[in-house]
Coordinates of C-alpha atoms in Angstrom, one line a residue:
X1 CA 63.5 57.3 231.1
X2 CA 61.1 57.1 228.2
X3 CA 63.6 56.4 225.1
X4 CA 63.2 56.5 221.3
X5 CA 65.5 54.4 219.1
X6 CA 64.9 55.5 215.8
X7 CA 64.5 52.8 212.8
X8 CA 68.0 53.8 211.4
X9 CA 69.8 52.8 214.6
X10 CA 72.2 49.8 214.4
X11 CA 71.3 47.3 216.5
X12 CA 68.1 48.6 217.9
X13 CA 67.3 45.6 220.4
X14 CA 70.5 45.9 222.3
X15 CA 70.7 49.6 222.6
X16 CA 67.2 48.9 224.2
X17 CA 68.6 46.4 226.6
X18 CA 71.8 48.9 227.5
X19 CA 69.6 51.7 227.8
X20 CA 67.1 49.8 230.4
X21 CA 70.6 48.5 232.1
X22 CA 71.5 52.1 232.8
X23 CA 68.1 53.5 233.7
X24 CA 68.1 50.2 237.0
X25 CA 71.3 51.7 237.7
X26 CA 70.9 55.4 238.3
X27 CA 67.5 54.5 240.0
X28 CA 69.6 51.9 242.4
X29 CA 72.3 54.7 242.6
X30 CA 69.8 57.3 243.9
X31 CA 68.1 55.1 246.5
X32 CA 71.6 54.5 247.7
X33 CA 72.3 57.7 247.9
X34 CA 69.2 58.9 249.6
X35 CA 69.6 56.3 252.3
X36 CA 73.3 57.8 253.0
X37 CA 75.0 54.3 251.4
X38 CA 77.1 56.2 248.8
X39 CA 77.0 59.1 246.8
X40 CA 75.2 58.5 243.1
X41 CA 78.0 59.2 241.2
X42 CA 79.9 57.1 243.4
X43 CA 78.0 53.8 242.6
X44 CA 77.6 54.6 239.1
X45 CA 80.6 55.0 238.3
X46 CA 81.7 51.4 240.5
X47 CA 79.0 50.0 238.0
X48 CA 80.3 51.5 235.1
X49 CA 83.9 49.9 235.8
X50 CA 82.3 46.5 236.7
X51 CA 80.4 46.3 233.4
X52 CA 82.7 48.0 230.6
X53 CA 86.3 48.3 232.2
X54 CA 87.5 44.9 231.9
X55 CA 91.1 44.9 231.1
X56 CA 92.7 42.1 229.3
X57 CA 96.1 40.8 228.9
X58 CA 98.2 43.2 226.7
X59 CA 98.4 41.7 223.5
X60 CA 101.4 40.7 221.3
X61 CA 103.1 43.9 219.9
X62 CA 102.4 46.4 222.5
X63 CA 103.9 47.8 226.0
X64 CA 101.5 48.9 228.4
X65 CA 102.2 51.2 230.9
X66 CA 101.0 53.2 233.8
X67 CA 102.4 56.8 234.8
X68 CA 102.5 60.1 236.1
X69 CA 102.8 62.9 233.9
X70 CA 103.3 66.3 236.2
X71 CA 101.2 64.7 239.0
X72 CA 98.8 63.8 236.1
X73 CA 98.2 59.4 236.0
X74 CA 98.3 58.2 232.4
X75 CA 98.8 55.2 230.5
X76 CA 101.3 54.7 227.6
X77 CA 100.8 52.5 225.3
X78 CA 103.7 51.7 222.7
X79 CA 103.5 49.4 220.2
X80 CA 107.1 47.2 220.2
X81 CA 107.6 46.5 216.6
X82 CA 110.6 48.3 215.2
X83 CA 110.2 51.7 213.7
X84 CA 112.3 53.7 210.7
X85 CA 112.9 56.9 213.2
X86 CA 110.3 58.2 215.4
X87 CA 106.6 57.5 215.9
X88 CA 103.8 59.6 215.9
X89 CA 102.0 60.0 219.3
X90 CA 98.4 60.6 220.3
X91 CA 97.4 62.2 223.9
X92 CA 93.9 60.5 224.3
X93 CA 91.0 62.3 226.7
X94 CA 88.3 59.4 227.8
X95 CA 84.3 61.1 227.6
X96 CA 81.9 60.4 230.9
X97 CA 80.6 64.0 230.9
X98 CA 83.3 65.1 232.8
X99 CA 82.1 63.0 235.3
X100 CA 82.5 59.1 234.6
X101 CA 85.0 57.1 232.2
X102 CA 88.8 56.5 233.4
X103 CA 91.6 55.5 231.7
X104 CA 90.1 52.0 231.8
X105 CA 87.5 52.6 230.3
X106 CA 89.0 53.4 227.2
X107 CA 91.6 51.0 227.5
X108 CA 91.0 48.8 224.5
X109 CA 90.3 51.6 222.2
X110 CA 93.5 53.2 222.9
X111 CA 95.4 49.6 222.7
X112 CA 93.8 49.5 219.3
X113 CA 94.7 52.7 218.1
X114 CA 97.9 52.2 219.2
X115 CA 98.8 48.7 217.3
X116 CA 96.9 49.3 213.9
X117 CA 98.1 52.6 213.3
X118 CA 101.5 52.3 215.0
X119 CA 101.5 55.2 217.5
X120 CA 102.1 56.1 221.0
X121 CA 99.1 56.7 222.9
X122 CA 98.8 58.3 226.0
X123 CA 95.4 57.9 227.6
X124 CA 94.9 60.6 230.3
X125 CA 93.3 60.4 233.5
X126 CA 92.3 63.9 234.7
X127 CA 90.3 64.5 237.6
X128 CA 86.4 64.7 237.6
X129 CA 83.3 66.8 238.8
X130 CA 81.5 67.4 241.2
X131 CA 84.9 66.2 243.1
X132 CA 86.5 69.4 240.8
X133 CA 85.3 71.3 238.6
X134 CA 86.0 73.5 235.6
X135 CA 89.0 74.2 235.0
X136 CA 90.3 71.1 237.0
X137 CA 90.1 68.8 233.8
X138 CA 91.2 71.0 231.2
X139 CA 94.3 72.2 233.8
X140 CA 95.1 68.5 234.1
X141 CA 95.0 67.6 230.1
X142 CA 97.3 70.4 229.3
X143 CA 99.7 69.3 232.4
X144 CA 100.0 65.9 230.9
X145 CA 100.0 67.1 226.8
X146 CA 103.0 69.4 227.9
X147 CA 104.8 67.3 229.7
X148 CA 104.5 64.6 226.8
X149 CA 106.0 67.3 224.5
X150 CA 109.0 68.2 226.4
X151 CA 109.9 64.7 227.1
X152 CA 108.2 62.5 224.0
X153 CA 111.6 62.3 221.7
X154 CA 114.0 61.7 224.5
X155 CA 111.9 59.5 226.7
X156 CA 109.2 57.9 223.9
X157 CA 111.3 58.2 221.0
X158 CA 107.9 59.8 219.1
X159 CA 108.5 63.1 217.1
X160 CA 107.2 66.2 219.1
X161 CA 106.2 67.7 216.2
X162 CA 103.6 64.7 215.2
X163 CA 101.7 64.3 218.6
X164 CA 98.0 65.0 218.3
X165 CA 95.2 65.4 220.9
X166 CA 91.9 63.9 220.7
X167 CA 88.7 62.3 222.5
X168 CA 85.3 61.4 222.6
X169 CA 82.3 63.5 223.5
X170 CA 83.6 65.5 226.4
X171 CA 87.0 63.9 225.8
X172 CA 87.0 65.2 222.4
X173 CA 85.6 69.2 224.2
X174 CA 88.7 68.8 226.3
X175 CA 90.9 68.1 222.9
X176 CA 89.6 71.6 220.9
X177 CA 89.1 73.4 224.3
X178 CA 93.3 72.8 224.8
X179 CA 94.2 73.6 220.8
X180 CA 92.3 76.6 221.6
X181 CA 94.6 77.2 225.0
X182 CA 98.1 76.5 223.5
X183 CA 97.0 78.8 220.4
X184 CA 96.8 81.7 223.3
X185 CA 99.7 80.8 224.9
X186 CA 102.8 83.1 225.6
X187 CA 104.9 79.6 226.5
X188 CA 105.2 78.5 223.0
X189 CA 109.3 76.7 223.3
X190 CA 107.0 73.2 222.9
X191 CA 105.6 71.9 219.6
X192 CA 102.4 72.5 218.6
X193 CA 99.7 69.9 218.4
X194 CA 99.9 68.2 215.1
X195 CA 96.1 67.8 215.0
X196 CA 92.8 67.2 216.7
X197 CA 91.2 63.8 216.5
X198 CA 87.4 64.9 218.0
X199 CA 84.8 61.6 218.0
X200 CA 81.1 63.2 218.5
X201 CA 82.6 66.5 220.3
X202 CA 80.4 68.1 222.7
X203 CA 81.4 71.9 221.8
X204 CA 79.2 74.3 223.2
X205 CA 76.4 75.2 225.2
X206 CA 74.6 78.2 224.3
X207 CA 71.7 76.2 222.5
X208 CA 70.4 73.2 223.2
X209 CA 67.5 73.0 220.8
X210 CA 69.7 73.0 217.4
X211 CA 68.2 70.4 215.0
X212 CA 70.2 67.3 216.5
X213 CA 69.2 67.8 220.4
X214 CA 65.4 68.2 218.7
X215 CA 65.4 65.0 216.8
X216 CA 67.5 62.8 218.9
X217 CA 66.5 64.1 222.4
X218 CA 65.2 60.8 223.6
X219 CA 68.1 58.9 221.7
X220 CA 69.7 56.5 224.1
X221 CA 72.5 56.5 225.5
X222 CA 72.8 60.8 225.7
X223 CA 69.4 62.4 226.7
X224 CA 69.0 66.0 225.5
X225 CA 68.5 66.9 229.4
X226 CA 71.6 65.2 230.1
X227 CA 73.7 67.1 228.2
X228 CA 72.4 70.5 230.3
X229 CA 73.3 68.5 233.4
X230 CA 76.8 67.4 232.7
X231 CA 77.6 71.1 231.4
X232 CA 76.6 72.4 235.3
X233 CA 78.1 69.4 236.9
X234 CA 81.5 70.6 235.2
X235 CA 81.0 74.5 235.7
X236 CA 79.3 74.6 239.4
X237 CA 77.2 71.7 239.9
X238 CA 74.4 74.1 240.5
X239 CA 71.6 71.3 238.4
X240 CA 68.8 73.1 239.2
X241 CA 69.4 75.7 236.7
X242 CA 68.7 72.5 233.8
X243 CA 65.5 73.5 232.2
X244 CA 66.7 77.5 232.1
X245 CA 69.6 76.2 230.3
X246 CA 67.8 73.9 227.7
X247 CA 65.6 76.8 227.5
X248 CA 68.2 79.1 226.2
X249 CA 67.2 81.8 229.4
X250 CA 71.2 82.1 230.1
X251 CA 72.6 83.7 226.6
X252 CA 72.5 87.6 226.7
X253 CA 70.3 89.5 224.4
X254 CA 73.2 91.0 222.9
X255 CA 75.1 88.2 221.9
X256 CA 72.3 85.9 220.3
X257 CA 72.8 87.4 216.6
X258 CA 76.6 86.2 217.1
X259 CA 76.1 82.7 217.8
X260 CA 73.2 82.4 215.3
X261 CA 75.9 83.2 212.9
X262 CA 77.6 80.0 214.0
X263 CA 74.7 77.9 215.1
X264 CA 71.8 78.5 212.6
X265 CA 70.2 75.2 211.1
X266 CA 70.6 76.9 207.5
X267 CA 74.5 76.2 208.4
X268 CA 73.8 72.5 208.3
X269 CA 73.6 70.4 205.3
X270 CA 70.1 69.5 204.1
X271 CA 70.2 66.1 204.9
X272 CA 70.4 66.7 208.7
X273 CA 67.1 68.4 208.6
X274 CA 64.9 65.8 206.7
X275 CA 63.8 64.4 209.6
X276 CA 62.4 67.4 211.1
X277 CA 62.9 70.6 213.6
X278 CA 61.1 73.8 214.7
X279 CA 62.6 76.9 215.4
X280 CA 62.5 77.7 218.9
X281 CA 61.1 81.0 220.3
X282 CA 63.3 83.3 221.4
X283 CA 63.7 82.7 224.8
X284 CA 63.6 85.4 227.7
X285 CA 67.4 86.1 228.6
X286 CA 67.9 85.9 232.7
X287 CA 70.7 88.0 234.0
X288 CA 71.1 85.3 237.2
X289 CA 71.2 82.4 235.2
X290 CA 73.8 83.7 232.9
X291 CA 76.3 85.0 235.7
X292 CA 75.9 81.7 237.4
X293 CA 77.4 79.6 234.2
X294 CA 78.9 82.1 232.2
X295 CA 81.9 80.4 231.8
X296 CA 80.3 78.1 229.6
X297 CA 80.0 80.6 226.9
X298 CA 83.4 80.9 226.3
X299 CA 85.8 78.9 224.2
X300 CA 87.4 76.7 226.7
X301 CA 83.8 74.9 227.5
X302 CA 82.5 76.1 224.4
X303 CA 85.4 75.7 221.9
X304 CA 82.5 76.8 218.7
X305 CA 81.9 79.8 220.2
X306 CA 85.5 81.2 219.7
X307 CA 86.2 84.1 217.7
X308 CA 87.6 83.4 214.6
X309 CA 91.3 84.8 215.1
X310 CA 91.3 81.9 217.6
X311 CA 89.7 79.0 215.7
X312 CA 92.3 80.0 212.6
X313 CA 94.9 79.2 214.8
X314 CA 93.6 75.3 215.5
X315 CA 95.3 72.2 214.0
X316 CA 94.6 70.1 211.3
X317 CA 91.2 68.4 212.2
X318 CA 89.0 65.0 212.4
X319 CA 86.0 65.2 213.4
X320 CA 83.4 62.3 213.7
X321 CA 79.4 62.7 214.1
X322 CA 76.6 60.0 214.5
X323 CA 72.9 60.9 212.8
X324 CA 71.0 59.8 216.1
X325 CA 72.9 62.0 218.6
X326 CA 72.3 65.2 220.2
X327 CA 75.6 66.5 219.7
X328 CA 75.6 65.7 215.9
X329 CA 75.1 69.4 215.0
X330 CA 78.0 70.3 217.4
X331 CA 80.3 68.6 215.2
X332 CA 79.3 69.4 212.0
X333 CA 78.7 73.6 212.6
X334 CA 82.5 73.3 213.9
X335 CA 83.5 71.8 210.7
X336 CA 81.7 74.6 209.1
X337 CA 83.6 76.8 210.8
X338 CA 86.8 75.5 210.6
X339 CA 86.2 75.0 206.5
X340 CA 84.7 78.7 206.1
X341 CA 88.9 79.7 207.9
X342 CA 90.4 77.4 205.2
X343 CA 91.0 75.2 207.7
X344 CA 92.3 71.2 206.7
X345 CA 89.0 69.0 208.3
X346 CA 88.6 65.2 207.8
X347 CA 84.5 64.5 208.7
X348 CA 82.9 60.7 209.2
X349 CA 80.0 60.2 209.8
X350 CA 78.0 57.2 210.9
X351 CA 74.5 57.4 209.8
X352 CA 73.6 54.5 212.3
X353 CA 75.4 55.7 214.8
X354 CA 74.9 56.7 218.5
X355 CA 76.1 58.7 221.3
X356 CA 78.5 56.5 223.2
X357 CA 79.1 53.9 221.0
X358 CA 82.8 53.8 221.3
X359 CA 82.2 52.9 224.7
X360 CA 81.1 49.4 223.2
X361 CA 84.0 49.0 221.2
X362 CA 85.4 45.2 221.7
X363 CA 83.6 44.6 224.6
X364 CA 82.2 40.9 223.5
X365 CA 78.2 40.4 223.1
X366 CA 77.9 44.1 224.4
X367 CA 79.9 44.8 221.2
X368 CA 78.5 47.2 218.2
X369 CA 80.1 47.0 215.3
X370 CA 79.3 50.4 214.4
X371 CA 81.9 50.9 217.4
X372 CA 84.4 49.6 215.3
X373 CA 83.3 51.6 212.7
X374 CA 84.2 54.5 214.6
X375 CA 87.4 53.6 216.1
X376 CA 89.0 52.7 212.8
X377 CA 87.7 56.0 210.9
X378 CA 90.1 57.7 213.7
X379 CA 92.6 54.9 212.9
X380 CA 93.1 55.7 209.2
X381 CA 93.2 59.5 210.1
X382 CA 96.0 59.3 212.7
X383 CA 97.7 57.1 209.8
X384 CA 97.8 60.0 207.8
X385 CA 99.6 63.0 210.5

């Protein structure tokens, strides 16, 4: 609960007030819950839809629709004007920490996306923890990306070949995580994605104490402990295995001098370390605590943890970071990764940006306008594919 919004944060006062909104709320939510009312989850997110899921009348020049895509709901949104042959289209993967956001809640950014840079978008909604768990959301985004593919000439009149994936926090996981599945994949009779569009990607979780998570711990509206927790809410739910986590205690001996390869701070560029960080002792490795989320070491929770064979076999990619998040360095060590292949990587970043902003994206006084920021730098690069 205690916060820390730094100087450089755009609009300071009113992250403040969002960030003492939430805290009432998951204190209400676990009285209710400890009186047997409703689950936590549950009320939060009823709250969540109350206060940022207000959906408008579709606007002039779009066709809003709501689906099933192999069992999968989703909404299509198509823009109406005419086109010179076929669109581009864009599968879209809401964040919530695999746990909150819908399809509503991303509605407007997707309807923006969708008229300015004249594309089909396809907002998914796949099911969420602790209801299901890993692999549960990933299963459902490839259901719904494949089933676009075979159908999105015919049915869509969008070009197979130019449908990207993308998201937002662990939206944007689910994106690289499915890349990284279709690149394995024996099926291959369906185009590949065109791209990855990946808005402050959450993208692994074998260290929690990278420069970022250090300096932006406290950062509103994603906690450093947070993070930890909505990792074992997707894998098992088992939360009490938080502080080993953030602790590093679950990453074998054996395979720290790999990941340091991909996660050292010297791997970042020297501005992201002016404000600070200490290099964490090594921490003592616990057999239990890795068998119980082991899973999340590998590359379809952790997509920057892949072997290279696999990453050189990703899409064209955008990825966007925000200085005052703890999942900054997650982004910016998977560019590194993807440039070092010879890979083709767009990178924004939003030096007075937060975690969650998009959230706030047209949503009247709650509004940011680094939000817009944000939604347009993903505009201009899905103009481009």
């Amino acid at each position: 609960m205690n916060s820390d919004v730094p100087c450089g944060v755009a609009n300071r006062g009113k992250l403040r007030m969002v960030h003492g909104l939430f805290v009432g709320i998951a204190v209400v939510a676990r009285i209710l819950h400890r009186l047997g009312i409703c689950h936590q989850v549950s009320f939060t997110r009823w709250f969540v839809a109350c206060f940022l899921s207000h959906l408008k009348q579709v606007p002039a020049g779009l066709r809003v629709k709501d689906m099933t895509f192999s069992e999968v709901p989703v909404r299509v949104y198509e823009p109406t004007s005419v086109c010179d042959g076929l669109r581009r289209g864009l599968m879209y993967f809401h964040g919530g920490g695999w746990i909150l956001g819908s399809i509503d809640s991303v509605d407007e950014v997707c309807r923006h996306i969708a008229i300015e840079s004249d594309t089909t978008v396809i907002s998914v909604g796949y099911r969420l923890a602790p209801e299901h768990r890993y692999p549960a959301q990933l299963d459902d985004c490839e259901k719904a990306t494949c089933h676009f593919l075979s159908v999105a000439e015919t049915e869509f009149g969008v070009d197979s070949h130019r449908v990207a994936v993308g998201g937002d926090s662990t939206g944007a996981n689910l994106a690289a995580a499915l890349c990284q599945r279709l690149a394995c994949s024996e099926d291959r009779h369906l185009p590949f994605p065109c791209a990855q569009v990946l808005i402050y990607p959450a993208l692994q979780m074998a260290d929690f104490n990278l420069p970022s998570y250090q300096q932006n711990h406290a950062v509103p509206i994603l906690f450093r402990g947070r993070m930890a927790f909505y990792f074992l809410q997707y894998l098992n739910g088992d939360v009490s295995l938080c502080q080993e986590v953030l602790e590093g205690n679950h990453v074998p001996t054996e395979l720290r001098p790999r990941y340091e390869l991909w996660l050292s701070p010297s791997n970042l560029p020297p501005e992201c370390l002016t404000r600070g960080f200490y290099k964490h002792p090594s921490p003592e490795y616990d057999g239990e605590v890795y068998h119980a989320i082991k899973e999340g070491l590998e590359p379809e929770v952790s997509p920057l943890l892949a072997d290279d064979a696999l990453i050189q076999k990703t899409p064209r990619t955008f990825i966007l970071t925000c200085e005052y998040d703890v999942l900054r360095d997650d982004g910016i060590l998977y560019r590194k990764r993807l440039l070092d292949l010879g890979k083709d990587v767009t990178w924004q970043h939003v030096l007075d940006g937060f975690h969650g902003m998009i959230n706030f994206f047209n949503q009247g006084w709650l509004t940011f306008p680094s939000a817009v920021q944000v939604v347009d730098g993903a505009v201009h690069y899905i103009k481009t594919l």
